[in-house]
Short mmCIF file of C-alpha atoms in Angstrom, two decimals:
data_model
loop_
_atom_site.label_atom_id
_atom_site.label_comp_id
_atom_site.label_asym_id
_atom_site.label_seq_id
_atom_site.Cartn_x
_atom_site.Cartn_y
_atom_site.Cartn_z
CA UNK A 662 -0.44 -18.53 6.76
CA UNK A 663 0.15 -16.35 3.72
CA UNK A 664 2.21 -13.42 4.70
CA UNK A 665 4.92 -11.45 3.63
CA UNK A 666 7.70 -10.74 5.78
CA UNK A 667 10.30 -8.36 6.23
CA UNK A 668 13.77 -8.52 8.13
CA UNK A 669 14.73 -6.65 10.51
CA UNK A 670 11.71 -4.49 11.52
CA UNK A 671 13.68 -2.12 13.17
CA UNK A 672 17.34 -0.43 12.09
CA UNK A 673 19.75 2.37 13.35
CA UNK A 674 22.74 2.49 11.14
CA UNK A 675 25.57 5.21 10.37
CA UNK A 676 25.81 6.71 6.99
CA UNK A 677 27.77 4.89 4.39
CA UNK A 678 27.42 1.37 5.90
CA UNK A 679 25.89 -0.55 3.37
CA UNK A 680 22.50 -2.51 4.89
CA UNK A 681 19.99 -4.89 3.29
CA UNK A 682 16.22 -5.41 4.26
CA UNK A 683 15.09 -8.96 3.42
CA UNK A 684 11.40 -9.58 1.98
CA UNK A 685 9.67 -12.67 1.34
CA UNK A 686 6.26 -14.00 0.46
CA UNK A 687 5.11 -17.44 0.02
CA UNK A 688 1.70 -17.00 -2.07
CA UNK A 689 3.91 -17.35 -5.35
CA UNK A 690 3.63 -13.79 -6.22
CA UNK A 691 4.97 -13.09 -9.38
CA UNK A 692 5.13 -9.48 -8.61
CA UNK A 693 7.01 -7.97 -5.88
CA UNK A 694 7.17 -3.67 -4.94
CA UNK A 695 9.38 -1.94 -2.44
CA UNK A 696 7.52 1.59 -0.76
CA UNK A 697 9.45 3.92 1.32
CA UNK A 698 6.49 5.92 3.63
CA UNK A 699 7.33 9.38 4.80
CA UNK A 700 5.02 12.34 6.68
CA UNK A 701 2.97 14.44 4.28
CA UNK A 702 4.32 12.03 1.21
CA UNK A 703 2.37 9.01 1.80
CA UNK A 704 3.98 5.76 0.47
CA UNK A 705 5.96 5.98 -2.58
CA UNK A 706 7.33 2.97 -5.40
CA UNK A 707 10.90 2.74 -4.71
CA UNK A 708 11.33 -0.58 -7.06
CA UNK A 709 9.09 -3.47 -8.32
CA UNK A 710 9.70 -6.53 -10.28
CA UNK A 711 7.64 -8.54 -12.56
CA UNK A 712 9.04 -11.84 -12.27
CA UNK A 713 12.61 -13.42 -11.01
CA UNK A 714 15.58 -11.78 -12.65
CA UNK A 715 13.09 -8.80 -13.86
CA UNK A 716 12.89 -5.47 -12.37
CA UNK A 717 12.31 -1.87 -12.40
CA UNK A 718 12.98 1.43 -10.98
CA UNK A 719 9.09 2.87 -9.67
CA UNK A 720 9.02 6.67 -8.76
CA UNK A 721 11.66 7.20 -5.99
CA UNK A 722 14.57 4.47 -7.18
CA UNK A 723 18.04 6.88 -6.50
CA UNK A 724 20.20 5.33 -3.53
CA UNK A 725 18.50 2.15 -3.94
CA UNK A 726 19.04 -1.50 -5.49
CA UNK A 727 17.29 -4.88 -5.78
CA UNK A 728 17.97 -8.25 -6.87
CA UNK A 729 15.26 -10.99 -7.64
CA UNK A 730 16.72 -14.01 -7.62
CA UNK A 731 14.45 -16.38 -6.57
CA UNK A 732 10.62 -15.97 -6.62
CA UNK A 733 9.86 -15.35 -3.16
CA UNK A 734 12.50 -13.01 -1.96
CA UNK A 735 13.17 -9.31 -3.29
CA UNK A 736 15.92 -7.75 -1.03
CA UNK A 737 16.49 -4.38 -0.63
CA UNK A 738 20.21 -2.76 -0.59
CA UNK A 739 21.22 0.50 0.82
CA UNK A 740 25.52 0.49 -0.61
CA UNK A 741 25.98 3.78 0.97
CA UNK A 742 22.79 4.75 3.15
CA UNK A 743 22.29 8.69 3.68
CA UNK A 744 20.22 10.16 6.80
CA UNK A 745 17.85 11.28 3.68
CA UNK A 746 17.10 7.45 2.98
CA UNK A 747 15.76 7.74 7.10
CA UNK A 748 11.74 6.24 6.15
CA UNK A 749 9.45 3.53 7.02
CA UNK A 750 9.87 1.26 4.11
CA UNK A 751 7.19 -1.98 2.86
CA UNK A 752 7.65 -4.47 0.71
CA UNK A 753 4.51 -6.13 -0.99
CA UNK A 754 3.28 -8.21 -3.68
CA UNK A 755 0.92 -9.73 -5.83
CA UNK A 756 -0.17 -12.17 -8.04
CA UNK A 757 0.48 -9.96 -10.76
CA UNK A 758 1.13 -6.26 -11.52
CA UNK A 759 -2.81 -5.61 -11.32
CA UNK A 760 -3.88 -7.66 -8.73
CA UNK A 761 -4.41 -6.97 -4.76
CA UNK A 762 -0.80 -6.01 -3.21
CA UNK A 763 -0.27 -7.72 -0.18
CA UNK A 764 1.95 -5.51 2.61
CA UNK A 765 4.74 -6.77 4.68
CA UNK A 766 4.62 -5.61 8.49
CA UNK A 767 7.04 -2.57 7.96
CA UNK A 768 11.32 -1.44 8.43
CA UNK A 769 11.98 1.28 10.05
CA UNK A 770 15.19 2.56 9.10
CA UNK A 771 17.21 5.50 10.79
CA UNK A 772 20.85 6.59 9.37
CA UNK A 773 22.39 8.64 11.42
CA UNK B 109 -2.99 9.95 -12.76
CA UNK B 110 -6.49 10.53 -11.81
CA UNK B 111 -6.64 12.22 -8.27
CA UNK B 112 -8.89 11.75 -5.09
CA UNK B 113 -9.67 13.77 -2.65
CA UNK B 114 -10.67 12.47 0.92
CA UNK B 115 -12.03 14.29 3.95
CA UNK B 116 -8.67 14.38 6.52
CA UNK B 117 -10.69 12.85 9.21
CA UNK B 118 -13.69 11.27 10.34
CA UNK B 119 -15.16 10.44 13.79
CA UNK B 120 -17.68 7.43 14.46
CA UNK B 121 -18.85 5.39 17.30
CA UNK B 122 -18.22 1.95 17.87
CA UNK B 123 -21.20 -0.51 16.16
CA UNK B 124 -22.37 2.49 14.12
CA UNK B 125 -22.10 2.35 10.52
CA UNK B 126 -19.74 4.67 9.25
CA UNK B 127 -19.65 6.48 5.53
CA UNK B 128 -16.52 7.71 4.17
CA UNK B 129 -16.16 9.33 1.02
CA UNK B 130 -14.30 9.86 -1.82
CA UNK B 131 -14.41 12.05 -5.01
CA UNK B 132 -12.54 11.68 -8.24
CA UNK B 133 -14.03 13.72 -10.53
CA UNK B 134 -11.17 12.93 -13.21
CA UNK B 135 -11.24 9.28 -13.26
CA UNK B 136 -11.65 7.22 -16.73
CA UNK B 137 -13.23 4.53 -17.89
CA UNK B 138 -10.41 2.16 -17.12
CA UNK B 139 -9.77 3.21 -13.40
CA UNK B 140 -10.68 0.36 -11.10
CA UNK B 141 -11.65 1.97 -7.57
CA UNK B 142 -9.40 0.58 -4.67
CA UNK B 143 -9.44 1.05 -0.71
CA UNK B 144 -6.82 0.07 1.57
CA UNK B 145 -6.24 0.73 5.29
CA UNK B 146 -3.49 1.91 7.17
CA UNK B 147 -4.13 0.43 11.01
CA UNK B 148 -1.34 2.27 13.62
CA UNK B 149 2.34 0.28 13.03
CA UNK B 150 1.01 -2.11 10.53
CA UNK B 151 1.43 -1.84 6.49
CA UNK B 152 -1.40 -1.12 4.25
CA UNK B 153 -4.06 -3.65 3.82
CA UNK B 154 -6.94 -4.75 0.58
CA UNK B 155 -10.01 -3.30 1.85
CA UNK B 156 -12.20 -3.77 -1.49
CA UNK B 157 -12.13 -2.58 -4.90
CA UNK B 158 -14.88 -1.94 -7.91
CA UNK B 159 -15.78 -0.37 -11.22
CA UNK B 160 -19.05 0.74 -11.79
CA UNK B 161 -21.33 -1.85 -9.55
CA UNK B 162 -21.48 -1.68 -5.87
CA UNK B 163 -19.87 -4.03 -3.98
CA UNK B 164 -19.68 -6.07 -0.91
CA UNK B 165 -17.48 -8.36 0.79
CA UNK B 166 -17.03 -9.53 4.61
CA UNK B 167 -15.01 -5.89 5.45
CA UNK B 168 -16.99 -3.69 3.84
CA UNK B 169 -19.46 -2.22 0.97
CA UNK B 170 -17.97 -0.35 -1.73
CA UNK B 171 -21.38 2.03 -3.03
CA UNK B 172 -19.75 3.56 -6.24
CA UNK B 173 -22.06 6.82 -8.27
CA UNK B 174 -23.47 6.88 -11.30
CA UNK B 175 -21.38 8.75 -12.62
CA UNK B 176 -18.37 7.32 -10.79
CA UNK B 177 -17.08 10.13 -9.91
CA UNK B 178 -17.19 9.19 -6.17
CA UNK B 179 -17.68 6.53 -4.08
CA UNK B 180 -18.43 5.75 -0.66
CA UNK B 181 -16.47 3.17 1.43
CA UNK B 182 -19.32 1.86 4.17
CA UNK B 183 -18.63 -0.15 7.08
CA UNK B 184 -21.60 -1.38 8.86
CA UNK B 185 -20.80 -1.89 12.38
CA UNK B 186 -17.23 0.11 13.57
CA UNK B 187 -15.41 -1.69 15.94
CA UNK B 188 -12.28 -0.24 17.74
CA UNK B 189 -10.12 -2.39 15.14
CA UNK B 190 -11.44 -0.36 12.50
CA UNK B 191 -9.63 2.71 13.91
CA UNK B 192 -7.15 3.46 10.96
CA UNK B 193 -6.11 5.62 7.94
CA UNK B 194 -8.51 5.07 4.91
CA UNK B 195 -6.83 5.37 1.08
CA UNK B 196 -8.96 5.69 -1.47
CA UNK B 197 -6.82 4.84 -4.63
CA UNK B 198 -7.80 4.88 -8.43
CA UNK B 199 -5.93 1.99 -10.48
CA UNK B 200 -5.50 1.82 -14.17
CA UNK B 201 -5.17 -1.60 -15.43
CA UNK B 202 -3.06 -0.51 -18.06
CA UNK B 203 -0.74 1.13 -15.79
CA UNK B 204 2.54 -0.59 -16.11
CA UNK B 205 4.36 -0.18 -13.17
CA UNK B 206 1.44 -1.84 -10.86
CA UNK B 207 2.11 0.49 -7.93
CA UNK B 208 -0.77 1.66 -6.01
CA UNK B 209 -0.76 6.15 -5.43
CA UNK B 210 -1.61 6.70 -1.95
CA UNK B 211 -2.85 9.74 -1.11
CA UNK B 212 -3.15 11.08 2.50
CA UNK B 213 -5.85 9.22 2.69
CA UNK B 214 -8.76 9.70 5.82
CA UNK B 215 -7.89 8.87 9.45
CA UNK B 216 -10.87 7.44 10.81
CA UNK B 217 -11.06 7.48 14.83
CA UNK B 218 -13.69 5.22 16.24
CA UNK B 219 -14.64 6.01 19.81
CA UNK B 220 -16.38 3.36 22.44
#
């Protein structure tokens, strides 16, 4: 089944330990975009990458990295999470950068 | 980017066909017209998407003006599943960073 996936779905951290959320897809998506969701902000582009080794800050990037190593996986690292960086957060991707976006199932993240 | 504006809410009954509208009054001629859906604890999902001709697919109709200023997302027959939040999103295919600008979008309630 084509999907996209995202690990773990659910996270309660402390501020200042550093946490990853894991993404994958297996459609071959050359592009790959992280949101971050928040009340009365709708979803917002943290980061997005073209292709492996390529990628970009989108509209909200500050606290945030991302690798893209391989084709299917674009993780997303918190070094020092802040309760600020508290969100639901979605990975998705797409063929290409104009193409339909395909949504992963959701983290929630809370940093206490 | 071109805005849209989108009623807050909408009511229907279930296997009634339900309108829901959209106006963007500022959009130009390279903005494709995209829905997506927003069902409770799940990411966004492609509804459809057009540019000037109507059009269908197995979710939905897509009935776009003249002079495409709005559009209408129809679904023919509600069911419960359809109970979500509605985003009505104008993309330019020129825009670089591929991410999609969700608005608040409509939150459609479909009663039995």
């Amino acid at each position: 089944e084509a999907q996209v996936t995202q690990n773990p779905r659910y996270l309660i951290t402390v501020t200042g330990k550093k946490l990853t959320v894991t993404c994958s897809q297996n459609m071959n998506h050359e592009y790959m975009s992280w949101y971050r969701q928040d009340p009365g902000l709708g979803l917002r582009q943290i980061y997005y990458s073209m292709n492996v080794e390529v990628t970009d800050k989108g509209d909200v990037p500050e606290g945030y990295k991302v690798s893209r190593k391989e084709k299917r996986n674009f993780p997303l690292i918190l070094e020092s999470p802040s309760p600020n960086q508290t969100s639901l957060y979605f990975c998705a991707s797409s063929l290409d950068l104009r193409e339909t976006q395909y949504f992963g199932p959701g983290t929630r993240l809370l940093v206490l | 980017d071109a805005k849209t504006t989108q009623p807050n809410s909408m009511e229907s009954n279930e296997e009634e066909p339900v309108h829901l509208p959209c106006n963007h009054s500022t959009i130009s001629g390279t903005d494709y017209i995209h829905w997506y859906r927003q069902l409770p604890s799940q990411g966004p999902e492609y509804v459809i998407h057009g540019l000037t001709s109507n059009v269908n697919n197995r979710m939905a109709s897509l009935a776009i003006a003249e002079d495409r200023k709005s559009s209408t997302l129809i679904l023919h027959r509600a069911t419960l599943r359809d109970a979500a939040v509605y985003y009505c999103i104008l993309r330019d295919v020129g825009r670089s960073q591929g991410n999609l600008i969700f608005g608040k979008g409509t939150k459609l309630s479909v009663k039995p």
